[in-house]
Structure formats: structure tokens, C-alpha cells
Tab-separated table of C-alpha atoms in Angstrom:
chain	number	residue	atom	x	y	z
W	21	UNK	CA	111.206	97.965	115.658
W	22	UNK	CA	108.913	98.670	113.550
W	23	UNK	CA	106.830	95.754	111.467
W	24	UNK	CA	107.162	96.089	107.792
W	25	UNK	CA	103.956	96.994	105.607
W	26	UNK	CA	104.067	93.008	104.614
W	27	UNK	CA	104.022	91.554	108.480
W	28	UNK	CA	101.496	94.078	109.278
W	29	UNK	CA	99.252	92.507	106.982
W	30	UNK	CA	100.119	89.166	107.907
W	31	UNK	CA	99.495	89.717	111.075
W	32	UNK	CA	96.068	91.893	110.136
W	33	UNK	CA	95.136	88.589	107.731
W	34	UNK	CA	96.249	85.503	111.085
W	35	UNK	CA	94.632	87.467	114.066
W	36	UNK	CA	91.538	88.025	110.972
W	37	UNK	CA	91.254	84.195	110.988
W	38	UNK	CA	92.096	83.020	114.556
W	39	UNK	CA	88.779	85.895	115.530
W	40	UNK	CA	86.602	84.071	113.486
W	41	UNK	CA	87.022	81.135	114.347
W	42	UNK	CA	86.854	81.536	118.252
W	43	UNK	CA	89.900	81.203	119.376
W	44	UNK	CA	92.016	83.657	122.035
W	45	UNK	CA	94.985	82.111	120.552
W	46	UNK	CA	97.908	83.277	118.097
W	47	UNK	CA	100.319	82.406	116.263
W	48	UNK	CA	103.213	84.944	114.528
W	49	UNK	CA	105.805	83.254	113.075
W	50	UNK	CA	108.322	82.444	116.326
W	51	UNK	CA	106.100	84.390	118.733
W	52	UNK	CA	102.807	83.808	120.275
W	53	UNK	CA	100.078	85.915	122.164
W	54	UNK	CA	97.548	84.564	123.677
W	55	UNK	CA	94.161	87.690	123.868
W	56	UNK	CA	91.766	87.768	127.035
W	57	UNK	CA	88.947	88.007	124.920
W	58	UNK	CA	87.472	88.248	121.715
W	59	UNK	CA	87.026	92.344	121.894
W	60	UNK	CA	90.213	93.057	122.626
W	61	UNK	CA	91.764	91.466	119.260
W	62	UNK	CA	89.034	93.461	117.205
W	63	UNK	CA	90.769	96.585	119.381
W	64	UNK	CA	94.578	94.884	118.616
W	65	UNK	CA	92.811	94.249	115.099
W	66	UNK	CA	91.797	98.375	114.939
W	67	UNK	CA	95.259	99.464	115.952
W	68	UNK	CA	96.733	97.354	113.156
W	69	UNK	CA	94.626	98.515	110.602
W	70	UNK	CA	95.683	102.054	111.210
W	71	UNK	CA	99.272	100.926	111.059
W	72	UNK	CA	98.874	99.640	106.655
W	73	UNK	CA	96.727	102.563	106.564
W	74	UNK	CA	100.123	104.740	107.718
W	75	UNK	CA	102.095	102.693	105.744
W	76	UNK	CA	100.166	103.269	102.520
W	77	UNK	CA	98.829	100.018	102.775
W	78	UNK	CA	95.121	100.197	103.460
W	79	UNK	CA	92.393	100.605	101.399
W	80	UNK	CA	91.744	103.441	99.060
W	81	UNK	CA	89.005	104.745	99.804
W	82	UNK	CA	85.478	104.241	96.996
W	83	UNK	CA	85.213	107.503	94.914
W	84	UNK	CA	81.398	109.128	94.303
W	85	UNK	CA	81.782	111.264	91.107
W	86	UNK	CA	78.309	112.649	89.795
W	87	UNK	CA	77.731	113.894	86.516
W	88	UNK	CA	74.976	116.369	85.563
W	89	UNK	CA	73.626	116.675	82.235
W	90	UNK	CA	75.217	120.862	81.706
W	91	UNK	CA	71.545	122.999	81.473
W	92	UNK	CA	69.947	121.306	83.466
């Protein structure tokens, strides 16, 4: 079952909050999941971020524009 962008963003926020609090147990709606380590949670977070980007919900990449005077 594919997750929607909204579901992925909610999972991301919930997981990020759990990592910040040091908790290894996360609840996503009616489901709960206990991770073995913070590293495992961080790996899951990266996977979720990639999925969000693939669905077009990721942060925009910063752009850098350089303007130089003509003739210099």
C-alpha cells in the first residue's frame, strides 16, 4: 500500500519528535513501532525524506544567482 504525501509528512514529524525526545517507540495513528536504536530511527527518517522528495513534497533546492557588472 502506497502512502500519501500527507501520511509521509506526518510520519516524518512524529519520527523526528521521537528522535528528539530519545524515545524508541513511535505511534503512527493506530499503529505503533518500537525501534532498536536511534540510528535505526535516523535511517527510517532518511528513507521517509526520500519518499517525500520523490512525491514532490521535499524542500526546494536553494538557488544561487550571481550578477556581475557588464564589461568588468
